[in-house]
PDB file of C-alpha atoms in Angstrom:
ATOM      1  CA  MET O   4     206.444  70.032 121.278  1.00  0.00           C
ATOM      2  CA  PRO O   5     208.074  71.335 124.476  1.00  0.00           C
ATOM      3  CA  SER O   6     205.925  72.286 127.510  1.00  0.00           C
ATOM      4  CA  ILE O   7     206.731  75.003 130.058  1.00  0.00           C
ATOM      5  CA  PHE O   8     205.271  72.837 132.858  1.00  0.00           C
ATOM      6  CA  GLY O   9     208.295  70.564 132.766  1.00  0.00           C
ATOM      7  CA  THR O  10     210.918  73.281 133.185  1.00  0.00           C
ATOM      8  CA  VAL O  11     212.761  74.155 136.360  1.00  0.00           C
ATOM      9  CA  GLU O  12     212.079  77.881 135.840  1.00  0.00           C
ATOM     10  CA  PHE O  13     208.307  77.301 135.972  1.00  0.00           C
ATOM     11  CA  TYR O  14     208.547  75.608 139.373  1.00  0.00           C
ATOM     12  CA  ILE O  15     210.862  78.338 140.730  1.00  0.00           C
ATOM     13  CA  VAL O  16     208.362  81.029 139.711  1.00  0.00           C
ATOM     14  CA  CYS O  17     205.509  79.029 141.320  1.00  0.00           C
ATOM     15  CA  PHE O  18     207.527  78.672 144.534  1.00  0.00           C
ATOM     16  CA  VAL O  19     208.297  82.422 144.696  1.00  0.00           C
ATOM     17  CA  VAL O  20     204.627  83.335 144.085  1.00  0.00           C
ATOM     18  CA  GLY O  21     203.534  80.860 146.803  1.00  0.00           C
ATOM     19  CA  VAL O  22     205.973  82.324 149.325  1.00  0.00           C
ATOM     20  CA  ALA O  23     204.763  85.865 148.511  1.00  0.00           C
ATOM     21  CA  ILE O  24     201.116  84.878 149.013  1.00  0.00           C
ATOM     22  CA  ALA O  25     201.926  83.158 152.326  1.00  0.00           C
ATOM     23  CA  ALA O  26     203.805  86.272 153.526  1.00  0.00           C
ATOM     24  CA  ILE O  27     200.871  88.552 152.683  1.00  0.00           C
ATOM     25  CA  VAL O  28     198.278  86.296 154.313  1.00  0.00           C
ATOM     26  CA  GLY O  29     200.377  85.593 157.421  1.00  0.00           C
ATOM     27  CA  ARG O  30     201.306  89.217 158.024  1.00  0.00           C
ATOM     28  CA  PRO O  31     200.058  90.426 161.426  1.00  0.00           C
ATOM     29  CA  SER O  32     197.472  93.187 161.367  1.00  0.00           C
ATOM     30  CA  ARG O  33     198.728  96.671 162.102  1.00  0.00           C
ATOM     31  CA  LEU O  34     197.828  97.891 165.586  1.00  0.00           C
ATOM     32  CA  ASP O  35     197.912 101.507 166.575  1.00  0.00           C
ATOM     33  CA  GLU O  36     199.747 102.683 169.643  1.00  0.00           C
ATOM     34  CA  ALA O  37     197.733 102.433 172.852  1.00  0.00           C
ATOM     35  CA  ARG O  38     196.882 105.692 174.611  1.00  0.00           C
ATOM     36  CA  THR O  39     196.055 105.436 178.304  1.00  0.00           C
ATOM     37  CA  SER O  40     194.609 108.059 180.621  1.00  0.00           C
ATOM     38  CA  PHE O  41     192.471 108.286 183.734  1.00  0.00           C
ATOM     39  CA  ALA O  42     189.391 110.249 184.786  1.00  0.00           C
ATOM     40  CA  THR O  43     187.514 110.625 188.042  1.00  0.00           C
ATOM     41  CA  GLY O  44     183.769 110.360 188.143  1.00  0.00           C
ATOM     42  CA  GLU O  45     181.193 112.832 189.342  1.00  0.00           C
ATOM     43  CA  ILE O  46     178.281 111.427 191.318  1.00  0.00           C
ATOM     44  CA  ILE O  47     175.226 113.026 189.724  1.00  0.00           C
ATOM     45  CA  GLY O  48     172.477 111.459 191.788  1.00  0.00           C
ATOM     46  CA  VAL O  49     171.239 108.601 193.912  1.00  0.00           C
ATOM     47  CA  ALA O  50     169.325 105.938 192.024  1.00  0.00           C
ATOM     48  CA  ALA O  51     165.663 105.837 193.008  1.00  0.00           C
ATOM     49  CA  ALA O  52     164.240 102.622 194.458  1.00  0.00           C
ATOM     50  CA  GLY O  53     162.654 101.643 191.138  1.00  0.00           C
ATOM     51  CA  GLU O  54     165.845 102.312 189.219  1.00  0.00           C
ATOM     52  CA  GLU O  55     168.106 100.033 191.276  1.00  0.00           C
ATOM     53  CA  ALA O  56     167.562  97.192 188.823  1.00  0.00           C
ATOM     54  CA  GLU O  57     168.383  99.546 185.935  1.00  0.00           C
ATOM     55  CA  ARG O  58     172.129  99.144 185.512  1.00  0.00           C
ATOM     56  CA  CYS O  59     173.311 100.546 182.223  1.00  0.00           C
ATOM     57  CA  VAL O  60     175.848 102.811 180.552  1.00  0.00           C
ATOM     58  CA  GLU O  61     174.684 105.841 178.580  1.00  0.00           C
ATOM     59  CA  VAL O  62     177.071 107.423 176.077  1.00  0.00           C
ATOM     60  CA  THR O  63     176.594 110.924 174.654  1.00  0.00           C
ATOM     61  CA  ALA O  64     178.830 112.670 172.107  1.00  0.00           C
ATOM     62  CA  ARG O  65     179.273 116.339 172.999  1.00  0.00           C
ATOM     63  CA  HIS O  66     179.847 119.288 170.674  1.00  0.00           C
ATOM     64  CA  ASP O  67     183.406 119.810 172.000  1.00  0.00           C
ATOM     65  CA  GLY O  68     184.531 116.323 170.882  1.00  0.00           C
ATOM     66  CA  CYS O  69     184.435 114.819 174.372  1.00  0.00           C
ATOM     67  CA  LEU O  70     182.393 111.765 175.227  1.00  0.00           C
ATOM     68  CA  GLU O  71     180.106 111.805 178.252  1.00  0.00           C
ATOM     69  CA  VAL O  72     179.645 108.389 179.861  1.00  0.00           C
ATOM     70  CA  VAL O  73     177.038 107.902 182.600  1.00  0.00           C
ATOM     71  CA  HIS O  74     177.088 104.618 184.533  1.00  0.00           C
ATOM     72  CA  ARG O  75     173.760 104.081 186.290  1.00  0.00           C
ATOM     73  CA  GLY O  76     173.361 101.939 189.393  1.00  0.00           C
ATOM     74  CA  VAL O  77     176.926 101.950 190.727  1.00  0.00           C
ATOM     75  CA  PRO O  78     177.242 100.712 194.335  1.00  0.00           C
ATOM     76  CA  CYS O  79     178.992 103.519 196.175  1.00  0.00           C
ATOM     77  CA  ASP O  80     179.449 104.212 199.895  1.00  0.00           C
ATOM     78  CA  ALA O  81     179.789 107.752 201.233  1.00  0.00           C
ATOM     79  CA  GLY O  82     183.232 109.244 200.776  1.00  0.00           C
ATOM     80  CA  VAL O  83     184.413 107.004 197.943  1.00  0.00           C
ATOM     81  CA  GLU O  84     185.569 108.229 194.566  1.00  0.00           C
ATOM     82  CA  PRO O  85     184.783 106.277 191.396  1.00  0.00           C
ATOM     83  CA  ALA O  86     187.333 106.530 188.575  1.00  0.00           C
ATOM     84  CA  ILE O  87     187.986 104.991 185.162  1.00  0.00           C
ATOM     85  CA  ALA O  88     191.081 103.949 183.273  1.00  0.00           C
ATOM     86  CA  ILE O  89     190.754 104.913 179.602  1.00  0.00           C
ATOM     87  CA  LYS O  90     192.579 102.853 176.984  1.00  0.00           C
ATOM     88  CA  ILE O  91     192.298 103.783 173.294  1.00  0.00           C
ATOM     89  CA  ILE O  92     193.794 101.555 170.591  1.00  0.00           C
ATOM     90  CA  GLY O  93     192.777 102.635 167.103  1.00  0.00           C
ATOM     91  CA  SER O  94     188.980 102.500 167.084  1.00  0.00           C
ATOM     92  CA  ASP O  95     188.717 100.448 170.293  1.00  0.00           C
ATOM     93  CA  LEU O  96     187.829 102.265 173.521  1.00  0.00           C
ATOM     94  CA  ARG O  97     188.129 100.304 176.772  1.00  0.00           C
ATOM     95  CA  LEU O  98     186.922 101.910 180.006  1.00  0.00           C
ATOM     96  CA  THR O  99     187.681 100.131 183.290  1.00  0.00           C
ATOM     97  CA  GLU O 100     185.817 101.512 186.297  1.00  0.00           C
ATOM     98  CA  ARG O 101     187.137 101.196 189.838  1.00  0.00           C
ATOM     99  CA  VAL O 102     185.446 102.309 193.031  1.00  0.00           C
ATOM    100  CA  THR O 103     187.920 102.574 195.911  1.00  0.00           C
ATOM    101  CA  PRO O 104     187.625 101.522 198.630  1.00  0.00           C
ATOM    102  CA  ALA O 105     185.467  98.607 197.501  1.00  0.00           C
ATOM    103  CA  PRO O 106     181.790  99.208 198.313  1.00  0.00           C
ATOM    104  CA  ARG O 107     179.729  97.010 200.604  1.00  0.00           C
ATOM    105  CA  PRO O 108     177.316  94.628 198.855  1.00  0.00           C
ATOM    106  CA  ASP O 109     174.341  96.602 200.223  1.00  0.00           C
ATOM    107  CA  ALA O 110     175.810 100.033 199.382  1.00  0.00           C
ATOM    108  CA  PRO O 111     173.398 102.590 197.937  1.00  0.00           C
ATOM    109  CA  ARG O 112     173.267 102.822 194.125  1.00  0.00           C
ATOM    110  CA  VAL O 113     174.291 106.080 192.443  1.00  0.00           C
ATOM    111  CA  ASP O 114     174.699 107.439 188.925  1.00  0.00           C
ATOM    112  CA  VAL O 115     178.253 108.454 187.979  1.00  0.00           C
ATOM    113  CA  ARG O 116     179.303 110.681 185.064  1.00  0.00           C
ATOM    114  CA  TYR O 117     182.718 110.470 183.379  1.00  0.00           C
ATOM    115  CA  VAL O 118     184.087 112.696 180.613  1.00  0.00           C
ATOM    116  CA  VAL O 119     186.433 111.086 178.082  1.00  0.00           C
ATOM    117  CA  ALA O 120     188.545 113.526 176.066  1.00  0.00           C
ATOM    118  CA  GLY O 121     190.963 112.956 173.203  1.00  0.00           C
ATOM    119  CA  LEU O 122     188.660 111.100 170.817  1.00  0.00           C
ATOM    120  CA  LEU O 123     188.359 111.853 167.125  1.00  0.00           C
ATOM    121  CA  ALA O 124     185.053 112.194 165.308  1.00  0.00           C
ATOM    122  CA  ALA O 125     184.877 108.539 164.239  1.00  0.00           C
ATOM    123  CA  ARG O 126     183.175 105.202 164.924  1.00  0.00           C
ATOM    124  CA  TYR O 127     184.454 103.419 168.042  1.00  0.00           C
ATOM    125  CA  HIS O 128     183.959 100.026 169.665  1.00  0.00           C
ATOM    126  CA  LEU O 129     183.199 100.480 173.372  1.00  0.00           C
ATOM    127  CA  TYR O 130     183.931  98.024 176.184  1.00  0.00           C
ATOM    128  CA  PHE O 131     182.976  99.279 179.662  1.00  0.00           C
ATOM    129  CA  ASP O 132     184.159  97.049 182.526  1.00  0.00           C
ATOM    130  CA  SER O 133     182.930  97.692 186.069  1.00  0.00           C
ATOM    131  CA  THR O 134     185.139  95.958 188.631  1.00  0.00           C
ATOM    132  CA  SER O 135     182.871  96.924 191.542  1.00  0.00           C
ATOM    133  CA  THR O 136     179.844  95.111 190.093  1.00  0.00           C
ATOM    134  CA  GLY O 137     181.613  92.433 188.063  1.00  0.00           C
ATOM    135  CA  SER O 138     179.637  93.399 184.978  1.00  0.00           C
ATOM    136  CA  TYR O 139     180.377  94.902 181.578  1.00  0.00           C
ATOM    137  CA  ALA O 140     178.731  96.586 178.609  1.00  0.00           C
ATOM    138  CA  ALA O 141     179.826  96.558 174.978  1.00  0.00           C
ATOM    139  CA  GLY O 142     178.719  98.216 171.770  1.00  0.00           C
ATOM    140  CA  SER O 143     179.717 100.734 169.158  1.00  0.00           C
ATOM    141  CA  PHE O 144     179.140 104.455 168.837  1.00  0.00           C
ATOM    142  CA  VAL O 145     179.961 107.432 166.640  1.00  0.00           C
ATOM    143  CA  ASN O 146     181.694 110.298 168.421  1.00  0.00           C
ATOM    144  CA  GLU O 147     179.728 113.012 166.637  1.00  0.00           C
ATOM    145  CA  GLU O 148     176.944 115.112 168.067  1.00  0.00           C
ATOM    146  CA  PRO O 149     173.960 114.316 168.450  1.00  0.00           C
ATOM    147  CA  PHE O 150     174.826 110.646 169.155  1.00  0.00           C
ATOM    148  CA  HIS O 151     173.300 109.133 172.303  1.00  0.00           C
ATOM    149  CA  GLY O 152     173.408 105.423 173.052  1.00  0.00           C
ATOM    150  CA  ARG O 153     172.437 103.144 175.900  1.00  0.00           C
ATOM    151  CA  TYR O 154     174.108  99.821 176.683  1.00  0.00           C
ATOM    152  CA  GLU O 155     172.833  97.332 179.267  1.00  0.00           C
ATOM    153  CA  MET O 156     175.287  95.936 181.809  1.00  0.00           C
ATOM    154  CA  VAL O 157     175.790  92.166 181.573  1.00  0.00           C
ATOM    155  CA  GLY O 158     177.069  89.867 184.288  1.00  0.00           C
TER     156      GLY O 158
END
């Protein structure tokens, strides 16, 4: 009684199936094209003495599809302009804040508002990096009104 396990054809088919499985598993994930833009911040107030320790990022989805990001407790001297670099890759949103010129260590703390446009109504992963404070915040949000989230700065 002949067996198919001893034939050359059986081992060729097994080899081809193994190569196909390895190609599917080893395939790199598809990444979307990165979109980069910049936005300047608007100083919306000076942090009160009790709020200096409160350093956080508040995210609010607006009705026009834009995202409003408020960074609380940013060290900022008079005459400086905070700005963010916005990088969107798929559902990942990375915001890198820069305050130029660099603030003094004892600079007064202010609240800064940024508006991020060009987002779809979808779930995003947020990473907010503040180079002036050396801290960051991370989380996820849905860019649909009435979403409002608060993320503590770490570092």
